[in-house]
Amino acid sequence: MKRWCAALVAVMLLTLPAGAAETTPAVDAGAAVLMEQETGAVLCEENAHDKLEPASVTKVMTLLLVMEALDSGGLSKEDMVTVSAHAASMGGSQVYLKEGETMSVDDLLKAVAVASGNDAAVALAEHLAGSEEAFVARMNERAQELGMVDTHFVNCTGLPAAGHLTTAYDIALMSRELMVHHPDIQTYTTIWMDSLRNGQFQLANTNKLLRRYPGATGLKTGSTDAAGYCLSATAERDGMALIAVILKAPTSDARLSAAETLLNYGFANYTLVDVQPGQALPPVTVRLGQVSQVQPVLSAPGRVLVERSQVDAVTTQVELAADVEAPVEPGQILGRLSVRVNGEERQTLPLVAAQGVARISWGGIFSNLLQGLLMVS
């Protein structure tokens, strides 16, 4: 076991606006969640785990699987997709694809993200998985992988279907996965107006927050008679991104107002604070190494989510190994940085070796001993 010593306790004096609200906002919706995107922390919620119909907000998962295929190299935006009779038969929101028509993945993504095209969603699903049923099976697998335990998809569109249910919290989880790991989706979700078929078919975004909410970045609307008006809304300000999910609002305006209320609450009352050691980290002694010390560094930049009123209560504490035996690998963990708010640990970040240190050879040990003897004599 490595020996540990506590050192370098520092208070981070930070100056940001204060004043978190005493109560969370009320919204006119069946369920709602506000999540901070980077940390996944839930800032406020109402009926977050009630199973409800998501309507076309379902397509967040469809978009996620398509973006994963693009980013893994299994799909290209330039690939041409041939529309099947099944895809062309979709009702509801559509871009009126015809059986046998071909369209690029890029344009189909635009049709889904901007116009919520059910036909475009099915065409992409069939192209990726061979059939909508196979694609939906992957949707449900991915949902389980993301911890969406209260979700079951029946189709890739959100059209009404028995048993097609999810929750506001689960929608926030898949929205976060899409926005954090596939930020290029914003190329599509921030489009206000565009066109398909060489300008012959006009698109207008169903997410009106793009025009009325500063910092809006997406994400997906949905509505049916049974589901009511639904929305997963994302926005970013001052380096912090939020996800507001609204389910079963009574009107389109109500869902937009509810999302705005949640987003305003989050931006007004929370912030992300950069965390760093309060002073320079001391080197760690290396036993039997070709050099005697190795420099620890933070493994990656870190930030902690706090209420704005708690900014001055953020402190950091460093714990480092007293020494370490060679060989030391680059990135090897040497300690940790504990981030605390009002004395309560909120986050830990690894402190790692900035460079590797090779183990000294027997010849090197003998040479060092000899040099030591000569210096003594």
Short mmCIF file of C-alpha atoms in Angstrom, two decimals:
data_model
loop_
_atom_site.label_atom_id
_atom_site.label_comp_id
_atom_site.label_asym_id
_atom_site.label_seq_id
_atom_site.Cartn_x
_atom_site.Cartn_y
_atom_site.Cartn_z
CA MET A 1 0.00 0.00 0.00
CA LYS A 2 1.19 3.52 -0.77
CA ARG A 3 1.58 5.91 2.14
CA TRP A 4 -0.46 9.04 1.90
CA CYS A 5 0.00 12.45 3.46
CA ALA A 6 -2.36 15.39 3.46
CA ALA A 7 -0.97 18.69 2.30
CA LEU A 8 -1.64 21.90 0.45
CA VAL A 9 -5.07 22.81 1.80
CA ALA A 10 -6.19 25.95 -0.02
CA VAL A 11 -9.33 28.04 -0.15
CA MET A 12 -10.26 29.11 -3.66
CA LEU A 13 -11.33 32.76 -3.52
CA LEU A 14 -13.68 33.14 -6.45
CA THR A 15 -15.89 36.08 -7.33
CA LEU A 16 -19.14 35.27 -9.10
CA PRO A 17 -22.71 36.50 -8.56
CA ALA A 18 -24.58 34.99 -5.62
CA GLY A 19 -28.19 34.46 -4.71
CA ALA A 20 -29.77 31.05 -5.27
CA ALA A 21 -33.54 30.98 -5.11
CA GLU A 22 -35.11 29.55 -1.98
CA THR A 23 -37.72 27.54 -3.89
CA THR A 24 -37.72 25.70 -7.18
CA PRO A 25 -39.99 26.99 -9.95
CA ALA A 26 -43.44 25.59 -10.67
CA VAL A 27 -44.30 24.70 -14.25
CA ASP A 28 -47.51 23.77 -16.04
CA ALA A 29 -46.63 20.23 -17.16
CA GLY A 30 -47.19 16.62 -16.23
CA ALA A 31 -43.49 16.09 -15.55
CA ALA A 32 -40.31 18.14 -15.72
CA VAL A 33 -36.57 17.87 -15.08
CA LEU A 34 -33.75 20.39 -15.17
CA MET A 35 -30.30 18.80 -15.52
CA GLU A 36 -26.85 20.38 -15.70
CA GLN A 37 -25.26 18.85 -18.76
CA GLU A 38 -21.59 18.44 -17.77
CA THR A 39 -22.14 16.80 -14.39
CA GLY A 40 -25.56 15.25 -14.95
CA ALA A 41 -26.79 16.81 -11.71
CA VAL A 42 -30.56 17.29 -11.42
CA LEU A 43 -31.25 20.86 -10.31
CA CYS A 44 -35.00 20.53 -9.96
CA GLU A 45 -37.69 18.04 -10.92
CA GLU A 46 -41.39 17.31 -10.86
CA ASN A 47 -42.78 13.79 -11.39
CA ALA A 48 -39.41 13.01 -12.99
CA HIS A 49 -39.90 9.24 -12.99
CA ASP A 50 -43.54 9.06 -14.06
CA LYS A 51 -43.88 6.92 -17.19
CA LEU A 52 -45.42 9.03 -19.93
CA GLU A 53 -45.61 9.13 -23.71
CA PRO A 54 -42.77 11.22 -25.19
CA ALA A 55 -44.15 11.78 -28.70
CA SER A 56 -41.37 12.90 -31.07
CA VAL A 57 -38.92 13.56 -28.25
CA THR A 58 -38.35 9.84 -28.87
CA LYS A 59 -36.19 10.97 -31.78
CA VAL A 60 -33.45 12.08 -29.40
CA MET A 61 -32.53 8.39 -29.17
CA THR A 62 -32.85 7.98 -32.94
CA LEU A 63 -30.47 10.91 -33.43
CA LEU A 64 -28.11 9.52 -30.79
CA LEU A 65 -27.76 6.17 -32.55
CA VAL A 66 -27.22 7.85 -35.91
CA MET A 67 -24.57 10.18 -34.48
CA GLU A 68 -22.83 7.25 -32.79
CA ALA A 69 -22.69 5.46 -36.15
CA LEU A 70 -21.31 8.60 -37.82
CA ASP A 71 -18.67 9.21 -35.17
CA SER A 72 -17.57 5.57 -35.16
CA GLY A 73 -17.13 5.55 -38.94
CA GLY A 74 -19.93 3.07 -39.56
CA LEU A 75 -21.93 5.69 -41.43
CA SER A 76 -21.13 8.73 -43.54
CA LYS A 77 -23.16 11.90 -44.00
CA GLU A 78 -22.68 11.46 -47.74
CA ASP A 79 -24.20 7.97 -47.78
CA MET A 80 -27.35 7.80 -49.88
CA VAL A 81 -30.43 6.18 -48.38
CA THR A 82 -33.17 4.60 -50.48
CA VAL A 83 -36.61 5.16 -48.98
CA SER A 84 -38.73 2.06 -48.39
CA ALA A 85 -42.50 1.77 -48.68
CA HIS A 86 -42.66 1.48 -44.90
CA ALA A 87 -40.71 4.68 -44.33
CA ALA A 88 -42.76 6.54 -46.93
CA SER A 89 -45.99 5.45 -45.23
CA MET A 90 -45.33 7.30 -41.98
CA GLY A 91 -47.96 9.80 -40.93
CA GLY A 92 -47.67 12.79 -38.65
CA SER A 93 -44.75 15.17 -39.15
CA GLN A 94 -42.98 14.27 -42.37
CA VAL A 95 -40.96 15.54 -45.30
CA TYR A 96 -43.07 13.53 -47.73
CA LEU A 97 -40.49 10.99 -48.83
CA LYS A 98 -41.55 8.74 -51.71
CA GLU A 99 -40.85 5.04 -52.01
CA GLY A 100 -37.62 4.60 -53.98
CA GLU A 101 -36.51 8.21 -53.45
CA THR A 102 -32.89 8.60 -52.40
CA MET A 103 -31.65 11.16 -49.90
CA SER A 104 -28.33 11.65 -48.13
CA VAL A 105 -27.85 10.87 -44.45
CA ASP A 106 -27.02 14.55 -44.01
CA ASP A 107 -30.37 15.69 -45.39
CA LEU A 108 -32.28 13.01 -43.49
CA LEU A 109 -30.65 14.12 -40.24
CA LYS A 110 -31.71 17.67 -41.04
CA ALA A 111 -35.25 16.45 -41.72
CA VAL A 112 -35.40 14.69 -38.35
CA ALA A 113 -33.75 17.40 -36.22
CA VAL A 114 -35.44 20.41 -37.83
CA ALA A 115 -38.82 19.19 -39.08
CA SER A 116 -39.24 16.06 -36.91
CA GLY A 117 -39.81 13.97 -40.04
CA ASN A 118 -41.17 10.56 -39.09
CA ASP A 119 -40.49 9.24 -42.58
CA ALA A 120 -36.88 10.46 -42.40
CA ALA A 121 -36.39 8.83 -38.98
CA VAL A 122 -37.60 5.45 -40.25
CA ALA A 123 -35.48 5.72 -43.40
CA LEU A 124 -32.38 6.28 -41.26
CA ALA A 125 -33.34 3.46 -38.90
CA GLU A 126 -33.80 0.98 -41.73
CA HIS A 127 -30.56 2.05 -43.38
CA LEU A 128 -28.62 1.50 -40.15
CA ALA A 129 -30.23 -1.66 -38.82
CA GLY A 130 -32.00 -3.27 -41.77
CA SER A 131 -35.45 -2.73 -40.31
CA GLU A 132 -37.20 -0.38 -37.93
CA GLU A 133 -37.78 -3.30 -35.54
CA ALA A 134 -34.07 -4.09 -35.36
CA PHE A 135 -33.28 -0.42 -34.84
CA VAL A 136 -35.84 -0.15 -32.03
CA ALA A 137 -34.25 -3.16 -30.33
CA ARG A 138 -30.97 -1.26 -30.36
CA MET A 139 -32.76 1.83 -29.00
CA ASN A 140 -33.95 -0.19 -26.02
CA GLU A 141 -30.51 -1.73 -25.51
CA ARG A 142 -28.91 1.72 -25.55
CA ALA A 143 -31.53 3.00 -23.13
CA GLN A 144 -30.59 0.30 -20.64
CA GLU A 145 -26.89 1.07 -21.09
CA LEU A 146 -27.60 4.70 -20.22
CA GLY A 147 -29.56 3.79 -17.09
CA MET A 148 -32.94 4.64 -18.59
CA VAL A 149 -34.68 2.01 -16.51
CA ASP A 150 -38.20 3.37 -16.99
CA THR A 151 -38.09 3.55 -20.79
CA HIS A 152 -39.48 1.22 -23.44
CA PHE A 153 -39.50 2.19 -27.11
CA VAL A 154 -41.87 0.63 -29.64
CA ASN A 155 -40.87 2.74 -32.64
CA CYS A 156 -38.20 5.25 -33.64
CA THR A 157 -40.60 8.13 -34.25
CA GLY A 158 -42.76 8.60 -31.18
CA LEU A 159 -45.98 7.99 -33.06
CA PRO A 160 -48.64 6.65 -30.64
CA ALA A 161 -48.11 2.98 -29.77
CA ALA A 162 -49.12 0.89 -26.78
CA GLY A 163 -46.27 0.56 -24.30
CA HIS A 164 -44.14 3.33 -25.83
CA LEU A 165 -43.22 5.11 -22.59
CA THR A 166 -40.38 6.97 -20.92
CA THR A 167 -39.81 9.57 -18.19
CA ALA A 168 -38.57 13.14 -18.01
CA TYR A 169 -35.45 11.93 -16.20
CA ASP A 170 -34.69 9.27 -18.81
CA ILE A 171 -35.10 11.80 -21.61
CA ALA A 172 -32.61 14.05 -19.83
CA LEU A 173 -30.15 11.14 -19.69
CA MET A 174 -30.28 10.44 -23.43
CA SER A 175 -30.27 14.15 -24.26
CA ARG A 176 -27.13 14.58 -22.17
CA GLU A 177 -25.44 11.64 -23.89
CA LEU A 178 -26.18 13.14 -27.29
CA MET A 179 -25.08 16.68 -26.45
CA VAL A 180 -21.94 15.78 -24.46
CA HIS A 181 -20.50 13.08 -26.70
CA HIS A 182 -21.80 14.20 -30.09
CA PRO A 183 -21.74 18.00 -30.05
CA ASP A 184 -21.85 18.09 -33.86
CA ILE A 185 -25.57 17.39 -33.54
CA GLN A 186 -25.90 21.13 -32.90
CA THR A 187 -25.10 21.63 -36.58
CA TYR A 188 -28.66 20.38 -37.11
CA THR A 189 -30.51 21.27 -33.89
CA THR A 190 -29.67 24.98 -34.18
CA ILE A 191 -31.00 25.32 -37.74
CA TRP A 192 -33.98 27.67 -37.79
CA MET A 193 -34.89 27.40 -41.48
CA ASP A 194 -33.44 25.37 -44.33
CA SER A 195 -34.51 23.32 -47.29
CA LEU A 196 -34.31 19.90 -48.95
CA ARG A 197 -34.38 18.70 -52.57
CA ASN A 198 -32.30 21.57 -53.89
CA GLY A 199 -34.45 24.19 -52.23
CA GLN A 200 -37.79 22.76 -53.36
CA PHE A 201 -38.95 21.73 -49.87
CA GLN A 202 -38.74 24.23 -47.03
CA LEU A 203 -37.95 23.29 -43.42
CA ALA A 204 -38.80 25.29 -40.29
CA ASN A 205 -37.65 24.20 -36.86
CA THR A 206 -40.38 23.01 -34.53
CA ASN A 207 -38.36 24.25 -31.53
CA LYS A 208 -39.35 27.90 -31.23
CA LEU A 209 -36.94 28.45 -28.34
CA LEU A 210 -34.22 28.86 -30.97
CA ARG A 211 -35.68 32.26 -31.79
CA ARG A 212 -36.86 33.38 -28.37
CA TYR A 213 -34.34 32.03 -25.86
CA PRO A 214 -30.74 33.37 -25.89
CA GLY A 215 -28.25 30.51 -25.83
CA ALA A 216 -30.67 27.83 -27.08
CA THR A 217 -28.85 24.91 -28.75
CA GLY A 218 -31.70 22.45 -29.39
CA LEU A 219 -33.05 19.82 -28.93
CA LYS A 220 -36.39 18.16 -29.77
CA THR A 221 -40.10 18.84 -29.58
CA GLY A 222 -43.01 16.43 -29.69
CA SER A 223 -46.78 16.38 -29.43
CA THR A 224 -49.69 14.00 -29.82
CA ASP A 225 -53.19 14.06 -28.38
CA ALA A 226 -52.23 11.46 -25.77
CA ALA A 227 -48.74 12.75 -24.96
CA GLY A 228 -49.62 16.42 -24.85
CA TYR A 229 -46.85 18.88 -25.67
CA CYS A 230 -43.34 17.66 -24.92
CA LEU A 231 -39.87 19.14 -25.22
CA SER A 232 -36.24 18.44 -24.44
CA ALA A 233 -34.65 21.90 -24.53
CA THR A 234 -30.93 22.57 -24.31
CA ALA A 235 -29.18 25.89 -23.84
CA GLU A 236 -25.73 27.20 -22.93
CA ARG A 237 -24.62 30.41 -21.23
CA ASP A 238 -21.32 31.45 -19.68
CA GLY A 239 -19.79 28.01 -20.19
CA MET A 240 -22.62 26.06 -18.53
CA ALA A 241 -25.14 23.97 -20.46
CA LEU A 242 -28.57 22.93 -19.18
CA ILE A 243 -31.20 20.41 -20.28
CA ALA A 244 -34.86 21.14 -19.51
CA VAL A 245 -37.33 18.33 -20.19
CA ILE A 246 -41.06 19.02 -20.27
CA LEU A 247 -43.69 16.28 -20.69
CA LYS A 248 -47.47 16.51 -21.04
CA ALA A 249 -47.79 20.28 -21.12
CA PRO A 250 -51.32 21.44 -22.10
CA THR A 251 -50.27 23.69 -25.00
CA SER A 252 -47.29 24.47 -27.19
CA ASP A 253 -46.82 27.84 -25.49
CA ALA A 254 -47.01 26.18 -22.07
CA ARG A 255 -44.19 23.78 -22.88
CA LEU A 256 -42.00 26.64 -24.13
CA SER A 257 -42.77 28.77 -21.09
CA ALA A 258 -42.08 25.84 -18.76
CA ALA A 259 -38.72 25.18 -20.40
CA GLU A 260 -37.80 28.87 -20.23
CA THR A 261 -38.75 28.96 -16.54
CA LEU A 262 -36.52 26.00 -15.74
CA LEU A 263 -33.60 27.26 -17.81
CA ASN A 264 -33.83 30.73 -16.27
CA TYR A 265 -33.83 29.20 -12.80
CA GLY A 266 -30.75 27.12 -13.56
CA PHE A 267 -28.71 29.91 -15.11
CA ALA A 268 -29.66 32.38 -12.37
CA ASN A 269 -28.83 30.14 -9.44
CA TYR A 270 -26.04 27.73 -10.45
CA THR A 271 -22.58 27.95 -11.94
CA LEU A 272 -19.61 25.73 -12.76
CA VAL A 273 -16.38 26.59 -10.96
CA ASP A 274 -12.94 25.63 -12.27
CA VAL A 275 -10.98 23.68 -9.66
CA GLN A 276 -7.21 23.74 -9.29
CA PRO A 277 -4.79 23.07 -6.42
CA GLY A 278 -4.39 26.22 -4.35
CA GLN A 279 -0.64 26.29 -4.96
CA ALA A 280 2.07 24.45 -6.88
CA LEU A 281 2.13 20.70 -6.31
CA PRO A 282 5.37 19.35 -4.78
CA PRO A 283 7.19 16.54 -6.63
CA VAL A 284 6.84 12.97 -5.38
CA THR A 285 9.99 11.03 -4.48
CA VAL A 286 10.74 8.08 -6.77
CA ARG A 287 12.55 5.12 -5.25
CA LEU A 288 14.90 3.13 -7.51
CA GLY A 289 14.25 5.49 -10.41
CA GLN A 290 16.62 6.90 -12.98
CA VAL A 291 15.53 10.27 -11.62
CA SER A 292 14.66 10.89 -8.00
CA GLN A 293 11.36 12.76 -8.40
CA VAL A 294 8.25 12.90 -10.56
CA GLN A 295 5.88 15.85 -10.94
CA PRO A 296 2.17 15.27 -10.23
CA VAL A 297 -0.44 17.11 -12.30
CA LEU A 298 -4.23 17.08 -12.57
CA SER A 299 -5.33 14.29 -14.91
CA ALA A 300 -7.76 16.66 -16.62
CA PRO A 301 -9.32 20.06 -15.98
CA GLY A 302 -12.09 19.83 -13.42
CA ARG A 303 -15.16 21.87 -12.59
CA VAL A 304 -17.66 21.62 -9.78
CA LEU A 305 -21.31 22.64 -9.92
CA VAL A 306 -22.40 24.94 -7.08
CA GLU A 307 -25.12 27.35 -6.19
CA ARG A 308 -23.90 30.85 -6.92
CA SER A 309 -24.23 31.66 -3.23
CA GLN A 310 -21.70 28.89 -2.43
CA VAL A 311 -18.90 29.99 -4.74
CA ASP A 312 -16.77 31.34 -1.91
CA ALA A 313 -17.28 28.11 0.06
CA VAL A 314 -15.34 25.97 -2.46
CA THR A 315 -12.06 24.57 -1.11
CA THR A 316 -9.56 22.04 -2.38
CA GLN A 317 -7.34 19.56 -0.54
CA VAL A 318 -4.47 17.60 -2.04
CA GLU A 319 -3.47 14.10 -1.02
CA LEU A 320 -0.22 12.76 -2.49
CA ALA A 321 1.77 9.58 -2.08
CA ALA A 322 4.80 10.15 0.14
CA ASP A 323 6.87 8.24 -2.42
CA VAL A 324 6.51 5.79 -5.27
CA GLU A 325 8.70 2.96 -6.59
CA ALA A 326 9.97 2.96 -10.19
CA PRO A 327 9.05 2.27 -12.87
CA VAL A 328 6.48 5.07 -13.00
CA GLU A 329 4.21 5.19 -16.04
CA PRO A 330 3.05 8.49 -17.54
CA GLY A 331 -0.41 9.15 -16.15
CA GLN A 332 0.09 6.83 -13.16
CA ILE A 333 -2.07 7.95 -10.23
CA LEU A 334 -0.04 9.60 -7.48
CA GLY A 335 -2.84 11.11 -5.42
CA ARG A 336 -6.08 13.01 -5.61
CA LEU A 337 -7.54 16.48 -5.40
CA SER A 338 -10.59 16.64 -3.14
CA VAL A 339 -13.05 19.41 -3.95
CA ARG A 340 -15.29 20.46 -1.09
CA VAL A 341 -18.21 22.83 -0.69
CA ASN A 342 -18.79 24.07 2.85
CA GLY A 343 -16.46 21.30 4.01
CA GLU A 344 -18.45 18.51 2.30
CA GLU A 345 -16.59 16.55 -0.36
CA ARG A 346 -18.30 17.11 -3.70
CA GLN A 347 -15.81 15.71 -6.20
CA THR A 348 -12.38 14.05 -6.46
CA LEU A 349 -9.91 14.38 -9.32
CA PRO A 350 -6.87 12.12 -9.86
CA LEU A 351 -3.37 13.56 -9.61
CA VAL A 352 -1.10 11.71 -12.02
CA ALA A 353 2.53 11.52 -13.09
CA ALA A 354 3.37 14.14 -15.72
CA GLN A 355 6.08 11.89 -17.17
CA GLY A 356 7.40 8.35 -16.86
CA VAL A 357 10.40 7.33 -14.77
CA ALA A 358 12.32 4.19 -15.71
CA ARG A 359 13.70 1.87 -13.05
CA ILE A 360 17.41 2.16 -12.47
CA SER A 361 19.52 -0.83 -13.55
CA TRP A 362 21.84 -2.81 -11.28
CA GLY A 363 24.72 -1.14 -13.05
CA GLY A 364 23.21 2.24 -12.31
CA ILE A 365 22.74 1.34 -8.65
CA PHE A 366 26.39 0.25 -8.43
CA SER A 367 27.50 3.45 -10.20
CA ASN A 368 25.50 5.61 -7.80
CA LEU A 369 26.97 3.77 -4.81
CA LEU A 370 30.47 4.20 -6.18
CA GLN A 371 29.95 7.89 -6.78
CA GLY A 372 28.63 8.25 -3.26
CA LEU A 373 31.71 6.54 -1.81
CA LEU A 374 34.06 8.72 -3.86
CA MET A 375 32.29 11.86 -2.69
CA VAL A 376 32.59 10.73 0.97
CA SER A 377 36.28 9.95 0.59
#
